[in-house]
mmCIF file of N, CA and C in Angstrom:
data_model
loop_
_atom_site.group_PDB
_atom_site.id
_atom_site.type_symbol
_atom_site.label_atom_id
_atom_site.label_comp_id
_atom_site.label_asym_id
_atom_site.label_seq_id
_atom_site.Cartn_x
_atom_site.Cartn_y
_atom_site.Cartn_z
ATOM 1 N N MET A 1011 0.845 -1.171 0.000
ATOM 2 C CA MET A 1011 0.000 0.000 0.000
ATOM 3 C C MET A 1011 0.896 1.242 0.000
ATOM 4 N N THR A 1012 0.532 2.223 -0.794
ATOM 5 C CA THR A 1012 1.281 3.462 -0.892
ATOM 6 C C THR A 1012 0.451 4.590 -0.308
ATOM 7 N N ILE A 1013 1.067 5.344 0.561
ATOM 8 C CA ILE A 1013 0.393 6.511 1.139
ATOM 9 C C ILE A 1013 0.893 7.742 0.392
ATOM 10 N N ILE A 1014 -0.045 8.493 -0.147
ATOM 11 C CA ILE A 1014 0.297 9.725 -0.850
ATOM 12 C C ILE A 1014 0.012 10.883 0.086
ATOM 13 N N THR A 1015 1.055 11.575 0.478
ATOM 14 C CA THR A 1015 0.905 12.707 1.393
ATOM 15 C C THR A 1015 0.626 13.976 0.591
ATOM 16 N N PRO A 1016 0.056 14.991 1.232
ATOM 17 C CA PRO A 1016 -0.164 16.261 0.527
ATOM 18 C C PRO A 1016 1.135 16.848 -0.022
ATOM 19 N N GLU A 1017 2.238 16.663 0.726
ATOM 20 C CA GLU A 1017 3.517 17.176 0.251
ATOM 21 C C GLU A 1017 3.935 16.479 -1.038
ATOM 22 N N GLN A 1018 3.753 15.143 -1.078
ATOM 23 C CA GLN A 1018 4.119 14.380 -2.270
ATOM 24 C C GLN A 1018 3.237 14.782 -3.445
ATOM 25 N N GLU A 1019 1.950 14.977 -3.179
ATOM 26 C CA GLU A 1019 1.027 15.390 -4.234
ATOM 27 C C GLU A 1019 1.430 16.755 -4.787
ATOM 28 N N THR A 1020 1.843 17.660 -3.905
ATOM 29 C CA THR A 1020 2.286 18.984 -4.337
ATOM 30 C C THR A 1020 3.551 18.882 -5.166
ATOM 31 N N GLU A 1021 4.508 18.070 -4.711
ATOM 32 C CA GLU A 1021 5.751 17.888 -5.464
ATOM 33 C C GLU A 1021 5.477 17.285 -6.839
ATOM 34 N N ASP A 1022 4.588 16.287 -6.889
ATOM 35 C CA ASP A 1022 4.252 15.654 -8.169
ATOM 36 C C ASP A 1022 3.614 16.658 -9.123
ATOM 37 N N SER A 1023 2.691 17.455 -8.602
ATOM 38 C CA SER A 1023 2.021 18.448 -9.436
ATOM 39 C C SER A 1023 3.006 19.507 -9.919
ATOM 40 N N ALA A 1024 3.920 19.912 -9.042
ATOM 41 C CA ALA A 1024 4.928 20.901 -9.431
ATOM 42 C C ALA A 1024 5.845 20.326 -10.510
ATOM 43 N N GLU A 1025 6.188 19.052 -10.395
ATOM 44 C CA GLU A 1025 7.042 18.414 -11.396
ATOM 45 C C GLU A 1025 6.338 18.329 -12.748
ATOM 46 N N ILE A 1026 5.053 17.993 -12.727
ATOM 47 C CA ILE A 1026 4.272 17.944 -13.967
ATOM 48 C C ILE A 1026 4.224 19.325 -14.601
ATOM 49 N N LEU A 1027 3.991 20.351 -13.787
ATOM 50 C CA LEU A 1027 3.924 21.717 -14.295
ATOM 51 C C LEU A 1027 5.267 22.140 -14.893
ATOM 52 N N ARG A 1028 6.374 21.799 -14.222
ATOM 53 C CA ARG A 1028 7.698 22.117 -14.773
ATOM 54 C C ARG A 1028 7.916 21.426 -16.117
ATOM 55 N N GLY A 1029 7.503 20.168 -16.224
ATOM 56 C CA GLY A 1029 7.635 19.444 -17.488
ATOM 57 C C GLY A 1029 6.834 20.104 -18.603
ATOM 58 N N LEU A 1030 5.630 20.540 -18.268
ATOM 59 C CA LEU A 1030 4.802 21.222 -19.261
ATOM 60 C C LEU A 1030 5.417 22.555 -19.665
ATOM 61 N N GLN A 1031 5.995 23.258 -18.708
ATOM 62 C CA GLN A 1031 6.645 24.530 -19.022
ATOM 63 C C GLN A 1031 7.842 24.314 -19.946
ATOM 64 N N GLU A 1032 8.588 23.238 -19.720
ATOM 65 C CA GLU A 1032 9.711 22.917 -20.604
ATOM 66 C C GLU A 1032 9.212 22.594 -22.011
ATOM 67 N N ALA A 1033 8.114 21.837 -22.094
ATOM 68 C CA ALA A 1033 7.549 21.495 -23.397
ATOM 69 C C ALA A 1033 7.077 22.750 -24.124
ATOM 70 N N ILE A 1034 6.493 23.686 -23.388
ATOM 71 C CA ILE A 1034 6.063 24.944 -23.997
ATOM 72 C C ILE A 1034 7.275 25.723 -24.495
ATOM 73 N N GLY A 1035 8.350 25.730 -23.719
ATOM 74 C CA GLY A 1035 9.581 26.418 -24.146
ATOM 75 C C GLY A 1035 10.136 25.813 -25.436
ATOM 76 N N ALA A 1036 10.150 24.485 -25.508
ATOM 77 C CA ALA A 1036 10.637 23.824 -26.725
ATOM 78 C C ALA A 1036 9.747 24.159 -27.913
ATOM 79 N N LEU A 1037 8.440 24.148 -27.685
ATOM 80 C CA LEU A 1037 7.499 24.483 -28.760
ATOM 81 C C LEU A 1037 7.665 25.933 -29.185
ATOM 82 N N ARG A 1038 7.907 26.816 -28.220
ATOM 83 C CA ARG A 1038 8.141 28.226 -28.547
ATOM 84 C C ARG A 1038 9.358 28.377 -29.455
ATOM 85 N N ARG A 1039 10.407 27.636 -29.144
ATOM 86 C CA ARG A 1039 11.607 27.704 -29.990
ATOM 87 C C ARG A 1039 11.330 27.178 -31.393
ATOM 88 N N GLU A 1040 10.519 26.129 -31.501
ATOM 89 C CA GLU A 1040 10.149 25.618 -32.824
ATOM 90 C C GLU A 1040 9.356 26.658 -33.605
ATOM 91 N N ILE A 1041 8.433 27.330 -32.928
ATOM 92 C CA ILE A 1041 7.626 28.364 -33.587
ATOM 93 C C ILE A 1041 8.507 29.539 -33.994
ATOM 94 N N GLU A 1042 9.464 29.899 -33.140
ATOM 95 C CA GLU A 1042 10.399 30.965 -33.508
ATOM 96 C C GLU A 1042 11.196 30.573 -34.752
ATOM 97 N N GLY A 1043 11.553 29.291 -34.859
ATOM 98 C CA GLY A 1043 12.247 28.807 -36.051
ATOM 99 C C GLY A 1043 11.387 28.934 -37.292
ATOM 100 N N LEU A 1044 10.113 28.599 -37.160
ATOM 101 C CA LEU A 1044 9.191 28.749 -38.289
ATOM 102 C C LEU A 1044 9.023 30.223 -38.663
ATOM 103 N N THR A 1045 8.956 31.086 -37.632
ATOM 104 C CA THR A 1045 8.830 32.522 -37.884
ATOM 105 C C THR A 1045 10.041 33.043 -38.636
ATOM 106 N N GLU A 1046 11.216 32.634 -38.206
ATOM 107 C CA GLU A 1046 12.450 33.055 -38.867
ATOM 108 C C GLU A 1046 12.498 32.540 -40.302
ATOM 109 N N GLN A 1047 12.033 31.323 -40.476
ATOM 110 C CA GLN A 1047 11.993 30.747 -41.822
ATOM 111 C C GLN A 1047 11.060 31.550 -42.722
ATOM 112 N N ALA A 1048 9.913 31.970 -42.177
ATOM 113 C CA ALA A 1048 8.965 32.764 -42.959
ATOM 114 C C ALA A 1048 9.538 34.137 -43.279
ATOM 115 N N ARG A 1049 10.240 34.735 -42.316
ATOM 116 C CA ARG A 1049 10.835 36.057 -42.547
ATOM 117 C C ARG A 1049 11.932 36.021 -43.610
ATOM 118 N N SER A 1050 12.640 34.923 -43.649
ATOM 119 C CA SER A 1050 13.739 34.829 -44.629
ATOM 120 C C SER A 1050 13.243 34.401 -46.009
ATOM 121 N N GLY A 1051 11.934 34.258 -46.134
ATOM 122 C CA GLY A 1051 11.363 33.931 -47.435
ATOM 123 C C GLY A 1051 11.248 32.436 -47.698
ATOM 124 N N GLY A 1052 11.528 31.648 -46.694
ATOM 125 C CA GLY A 1052 11.413 30.198 -46.845
ATOM 126 C C GLY A 1052 9.962 29.771 -46.946
ATOM 127 N N GLU A 1053 9.776 28.612 -47.530
ATOM 128 C CA GLU A 1053 8.425 28.094 -47.706
ATOM 129 C C GLU A 1053 8.006 27.334 -46.453
ATOM 130 N N LEU A 1054 6.808 27.638 -45.985
ATOM 131 C CA LEU A 1054 6.275 26.962 -44.803
ATOM 132 C C LEU A 1054 5.174 26.010 -45.210
ATOM 133 N N LYS A 1055 5.182 24.845 -44.612
ATOM 134 C CA LYS A 1055 4.107 23.892 -44.848
ATOM 135 C C LYS A 1055 2.975 24.200 -43.878
ATOM 136 N N GLU A 1056 1.776 24.229 -44.422
ATOM 137 C CA GLU A 1056 0.612 24.556 -43.601
ATOM 138 C C GLU A 1056 0.435 23.546 -42.475
ATOM 139 N N THR A 1057 0.739 22.285 -42.759
ATOM 140 C CA THR A 1057 0.576 21.264 -41.720
ATOM 141 C C THR A 1057 1.536 21.493 -40.554
ATOM 142 N N ALA A 1058 2.739 21.966 -40.844
ATOM 143 C CA ALA A 1058 3.704 22.233 -39.773
ATOM 144 C C ALA A 1058 3.221 23.354 -38.872
ATOM 145 N N VAL A 1059 2.688 24.403 -39.481
ATOM 146 C CA VAL A 1059 2.207 25.556 -38.716
ATOM 147 C C VAL A 1059 0.957 25.183 -37.925
ATOM 148 N N SER A 1060 -0.001 24.533 -38.550
ATOM 149 C CA SER A 1060 -1.239 24.189 -37.845
ATOM 150 C C SER A 1060 -0.973 23.161 -36.748
ATOM 151 N N GLY A 1061 -0.015 22.275 -36.983
ATOM 152 C CA GLY A 1061 0.339 21.306 -35.948
ATOM 153 C C GLY A 1061 0.900 21.985 -34.711
ATOM 154 N N LYS A 1062 1.728 22.985 -34.922
ATOM 155 C CA LYS A 1062 2.322 23.718 -33.791
ATOM 156 C C LYS A 1062 1.264 24.494 -33.019
ATOM 157 N N THR A 1063 0.347 25.128 -33.745
ATOM 158 C CA THR A 1063 -0.679 25.926 -33.051
ATOM 159 C C THR A 1063 -1.622 25.019 -32.252
ATOM 160 N N SER A 1064 -1.942 23.849 -32.778
ATOM 161 C CA SER A 1064 -2.808 22.950 -32.008
ATOM 162 C C SER A 1064 -2.061 22.396 -30.801
ATOM 163 N N LYS A 1065 -0.746 22.209 -30.937
ATOM 164 C CA LYS A 1065 0.062 21.772 -29.799
ATOM 165 C C LYS A 1065 0.065 22.828 -28.708
ATOM 166 N N VAL A 1066 0.143 24.093 -29.105
ATOM 167 C CA VAL A 1066 0.146 25.188 -28.136
ATOM 168 C C VAL A 1066 -1.146 25.166 -27.324
ATOM 169 N N ALA A 1067 -2.266 25.039 -27.992
ATOM 170 C CA ALA A 1067 -3.552 25.034 -27.293
ATOM 171 C C ALA A 1067 -3.635 23.861 -26.321
ATOM 172 N N GLY A 1068 -3.193 22.698 -26.755
ATOM 173 C CA GLY A 1068 -3.229 21.523 -25.878
ATOM 174 C C GLY A 1068 -2.322 21.675 -24.673
ATOM 175 N N LEU A 1069 -1.109 22.165 -24.890
ATOM 176 C CA LEU A 1069 -0.179 22.345 -23.781
ATOM 177 C C LEU A 1069 -0.672 23.391 -22.792
ATOM 178 N N LEU A 1070 -1.266 24.455 -23.300
ATOM 179 C CA LEU A 1070 -1.792 25.486 -22.404
ATOM 180 C C LEU A 1070 -2.925 24.927 -21.533
ATOM 181 N N ALA A 1071 -3.782 24.101 -22.130
ATOM 182 C CA ALA A 1071 -4.865 23.488 -21.364
ATOM 183 C C ALA A 1071 -4.297 22.588 -20.265
ATOM 184 N N HIS A 1072 -3.274 21.809 -20.611
ATOM 185 C CA HIS A 1072 -2.645 20.939 -19.616
ATOM 186 C C HIS A 1072 -1.974 21.763 -18.518
ATOM 187 N N CYS A 1073 -1.348 22.865 -18.897
ATOM 188 C CA CYS A 1073 -0.694 23.744 -17.919
ATOM 189 C C CYS A 1073 -1.715 24.331 -16.941
ATOM 190 N N LEU A 1074 -2.823 24.796 -17.458
ATOM 191 C CA LEU A 1074 -3.854 25.362 -16.591
ATOM 192 C C LEU A 1074 -4.371 24.322 -15.609
ATOM 193 N N LYS A 1075 -4.584 23.098 -16.097
ATOM 194 C CA LYS A 1075 -5.071 22.029 -15.231
ATOM 195 C C LYS A 1075 -4.033 21.703 -14.158
ATOM 196 N N ALA A 1076 -2.768 21.598 -14.555
ATOM 197 C CA ALA A 1076 -1.703 21.290 -13.596
ATOM 198 C C ALA A 1076 -1.544 22.422 -12.584
ATOM 199 N N GLU A 1077 -1.658 23.646 -13.045
ATOM 200 C CA GLU A 1077 -1.538 24.800 -12.159
ATOM 201 C C GLU A 1077 -2.665 24.817 -11.134
ATOM 202 N N ASN A 1078 -3.885 24.523 -11.584
ATOM 203 C CA ASN A 1078 -5.027 24.467 -10.663
ATOM 204 C C ASN A 1078 -4.850 23.352 -9.641
ATOM 205 N N THR A 1079 -4.375 22.194 -10.085
ATOM 206 C CA THR A 1079 -4.138 21.084 -9.175
ATOM 207 C C THR A 1079 -3.083 21.457 -8.148
ATOM 208 N N LEU A 1080 -2.011 22.097 -8.609
ATOM 209 C CA LEU A 1080 -0.945 22.521 -7.704
ATOM 210 C C LEU A 1080 -1.465 23.534 -6.689
ATOM 211 N N ASN A 1081 -2.266 24.481 -7.129
ATOM 212 C CA ASN A 1081 -2.842 25.473 -6.204
ATOM 213 C C ASN A 1081 -3.756 24.804 -5.182
ATOM 214 N N ASP A 1082 -4.557 23.824 -5.631
ATOM 215 C CA ASP A 1082 -5.426 23.096 -4.702
ATOM 216 C C ASP A 1082 -4.597 22.360 -3.651
ATOM 217 N N CYS A 1083 -3.496 21.743 -4.090
ATOM 218 C CA CYS A 1083 -2.615 21.027 -3.160
ATOM 219 C C CYS A 1083 -2.026 21.985 -2.130
ATOM 220 N N ARG A 1084 -1.549 23.112 -2.610
ATOM 221 C CA ARG A 1084 -0.949 24.091 -1.693
ATOM 222 C C ARG A 1084 -1.985 24.629 -0.719
ATOM 223 N N ASN A 1085 -3.195 24.859 -1.202
ATOM 224 C CA ASN A 1085 -4.264 25.349 -0.322
ATOM 225 C C ASN A 1085 -4.615 24.314 0.734
ATOM 226 N N ARG A 1086 -4.677 23.036 0.333
ATOM 227 C CA ARG A 1086 -4.970 21.983 1.302
ATOM 228 C C ARG A 1086 -3.878 21.929 2.364
ATOM 229 N N GLN A 1087 -2.617 22.068 1.938
ATOM 230 C CA GLN A 1087 -1.516 22.066 2.898
ATOM 231 C C GLN A 1087 -1.631 23.239 3.863
ATOM 232 N N ALA A 1088 -2.081 24.367 3.358
ATOM 233 C CA ALA A 1088 -2.206 25.563 4.193
ATOM 234 C C ALA A 1088 -3.483 25.554 5.019
ATOM 235 N N GLY A 1089 -4.345 24.568 4.775
ATOM 236 C CA GLY A 1089 -5.601 24.496 5.520
ATOM 237 C C GLY A 1089 -6.663 25.420 4.983
ATOM 238 N N ILE A 1090 -6.526 25.824 3.744
ATOM 239 C CA ILE A 1090 -7.495 26.730 3.131
ATOM 240 C C ILE A 1090 -8.501 25.901 2.343
ATOM 241 N N ALA A 1091 -9.764 26.173 2.568
ATOM 242 C CA ALA A 1091 -10.824 25.440 1.878
ATOM 243 C C ALA A 1091 -10.830 25.789 0.396
ATOM 244 N N ARG A 1092 -11.511 24.971 -0.389
ATOM 245 C CA ARG A 1092 -11.551 25.136 -1.842
ATOM 246 C C ARG A 1092 -12.040 26.523 -2.254
ATOM 247 N N VAL A 1093 -12.875 27.152 -1.443
ATOM 248 C CA VAL A 1093 -13.408 28.472 -1.794
ATOM 249 C C VAL A 1093 -12.430 29.593 -1.477
ATOM 250 N N GLY A 1094 -11.287 29.264 -0.891
ATOM 251 C CA GLY A 1094 -10.274 30.279 -0.638
ATOM 252 C C GLY A 1094 -10.289 30.869 0.758
ATOM 253 N N TYR A 1095 -11.051 30.282 1.677
ATOM 254 C CA TYR A 1095 -11.107 30.789 3.033
ATOM 255 C C TYR A 1095 -10.414 29.816 3.975
ATOM 256 N N ALA A 1096 -9.786 30.348 4.977
ATOM 257 C CA ALA A 1096 -9.155 29.525 6.003
ATOM 258 C C ALA A 1096 -9.789 29.875 7.348
ATOM 259 N N LEU A 1097 -9.835 28.908 8.226
ATOM 260 C CA LEU A 1097 -10.385 29.139 9.553
ATOM 261 C C LEU A 1097 -9.243 29.387 10.522
ATOM 262 N N ASP A 1098 -9.378 30.427 11.320
ATOM 263 C CA ASP A 1098 -8.406 30.722 12.362
ATOM 264 C C ASP A 1098 -8.947 30.109 13.644
ATOM 265 N N MET A 1099 -8.483 28.887 13.938
ATOM 266 C CA MET A 1099 -9.014 28.151 15.076
ATOM 267 C C MET A 1099 -8.655 28.815 16.405
ATOM 268 N N ASP A 1100 -7.487 29.439 16.487
ATOM 269 C CA ASP A 1100 -7.105 30.123 17.728
ATOM 270 C C ASP A 1100 -8.044 31.274 18.029
ATOM 271 N N LYS A 1101 -8.397 32.052 16.999
ATOM 272 C CA LYS A 1101 -9.326 33.163 17.190
ATOM 273 C C LYS A 1101 -10.715 32.634 17.565
ATOM 274 N N ALA A 1102 -11.124 31.550 16.913
ATOM 275 C CA ALA A 1102 -12.431 30.972 17.222
ATOM 276 C C ALA A 1102 -12.473 30.504 18.677
ATOM 277 N N ARG A 1103 -11.410 29.838 19.144
ATOM 278 C CA ARG A 1103 -11.355 29.398 20.545
ATOM 279 C C ARG A 1103 -11.432 30.594 21.500
ATOM 280 N N ALA A 1104 -10.696 31.651 21.168
ATOM 281 C CA ALA A 1104 -10.703 32.842 22.023
ATOM 282 C C ALA A 1104 -12.090 33.472 22.058
ATOM 283 N N ASP A 1105 -12.744 33.561 20.905
ATOM 284 C CA ASP A 1105 -14.095 34.140 20.850
ATOM 285 C C ASP A 1105 -15.083 33.305 21.660
ATOM 286 N N ILE A 1106 -14.990 31.991 21.515
ATOM 287 C CA ILE A 1106 -15.893 31.102 22.257
ATOM 288 C C ILE A 1106 -15.616 31.221 23.753
ATOM 289 N N GLY A 1107 -14.324 31.290 24.108
ATOM 290 C CA GLY A 1107 -13.966 31.456 25.529
ATOM 291 C C GLY A 1107 -14.547 32.728 26.107
ATOM 292 N N CYS A 1108 -14.475 33.829 25.358
ATOM 293 C CA CYS A 1108 -15.037 35.107 25.818
ATOM 294 C C CYS A 1108 -16.547 34.999 26.021
ATOM 295 N N LYS A 1109 -17.202 34.358 25.090
ATOM 296 C CA LYS A 1109 -18.663 34.214 25.199
ATOM 297 C C LYS A 1109 -19.032 33.341 26.402
ATOM 298 N N LEU A 1110 -18.269 32.270 26.628
ATOM 299 C CA LEU A 1110 -18.529 31.429 27.790
ATOM 300 C C LEU A 1110 -18.276 32.197 29.088
ATOM 301 N N ASP A 1111 -17.224 33.019 29.097
ATOM 302 C CA ASP A 1111 -16.948 33.838 30.281
ATOM 303 C C ASP A 1111 -18.108 34.776 30.576
ATOM 304 N N ARG A 1112 -18.666 35.384 29.537
ATOM 305 C CA ARG A 1112 -19.813 36.276 29.730
ATOM 306 C C ARG A 1112 -21.012 35.502 30.262
ATOM 307 N N LEU A 1113 -21.231 34.308 29.733
ATOM 308 C CA LEU A 1113 -22.341 33.483 30.228
ATOM 309 C C LEU A 1113 -22.140 33.128 31.699
ATOM 310 N N ARG A 1114 -20.911 32.799 32.051
ATOM 311 C CA ARG A 1114 -20.625 32.444 33.443
ATOM 312 C C ARG A 1114 -20.891 33.631 34.377
ATOM 313 N N ARG A 1115 -20.505 34.838 33.940
ATOM 314 C CA ARG A 1115 -20.719 36.027 34.771
ATOM 315 C C ARG A 1115 -22.205 36.351 34.911
ATOM 316 N N CYS A 1116 -22.968 36.107 33.854
ATOM 317 C CA CYS A 1116 -24.390 36.469 33.859
ATOM 318 C C CYS A 1116 -25.262 35.455 34.585
ATOM 319 N N SER A 1117 -24.812 34.243 34.653
ATOM 320 C CA SER A 1117 -25.672 33.215 35.238
ATOM 321 C C SER A 1117 -24.975 32.553 36.426
ATOM 322 N N ASP A 1118 -25.552 31.524 36.871
ATOM 323 C CA ASP A 1118 -24.992 30.747 37.969
ATOM 324 C C ASP A 1118 -23.650 30.174 37.523
ATOM 325 N N PRO A 1119 -22.556 30.501 38.226
ATOM 326 C CA PRO A 1119 -21.222 30.065 37.805
ATOM 327 C C PRO A 1119 -21.112 28.542 37.674
ATOM 328 N N GLY A 1120 -21.885 27.811 38.398
ATOM 329 C CA GLY A 1120 -21.796 26.358 38.316
ATOM 330 C C GLY A 1120 -22.580 25.770 37.150
ATOM 331 N N ALA A 1121 -23.445 26.553 36.491
ATOM 332 C CA ALA A 1121 -24.303 26.024 35.433
ATOM 333 C C ALA A 1121 -23.571 25.841 34.101
ATOM 334 N N VAL A 1122 -22.519 26.620 33.871
ATOM 335 C CA VAL A 1122 -21.773 26.506 32.614
ATOM 336 C C VAL A 1122 -20.429 25.867 32.922
ATOM 337 N N SER A 1123 -20.135 24.770 32.248
ATOM 338 C CA SER A 1123 -18.900 24.031 32.554
ATOM 339 C C SER A 1123 -17.665 24.793 32.097
ATOM 340 N N GLU A 1124 -16.554 24.495 32.715
ATOM 341 C CA GLU A 1124 -15.276 25.104 32.356
ATOM 342 C C GLU A 1124 -14.850 24.465 31.085
#
């Protein structure tokens, strides 16, 4: 049995994102080569150009998905819910303690437990 920790999930997602970024960089260099070829008057094959543009769209979609997964992992590690809010448990405990103290002062001290 393999246990996947949030840290491992974050590292895996970051590695996937880095790989996608490298692939985008390589594709960018290929497109720059095609651009240079077009500027120098070289003949471009339509299939080469359309293939590169469809690759760009696919890689960008994968990057966005990997980035979202990585952000979700980091948020889970930080204790932030999917909606972007985090609970401050120390503040909540302090607020509840204050309210209980007020109840104790207002009523029979033995009626509200410590």
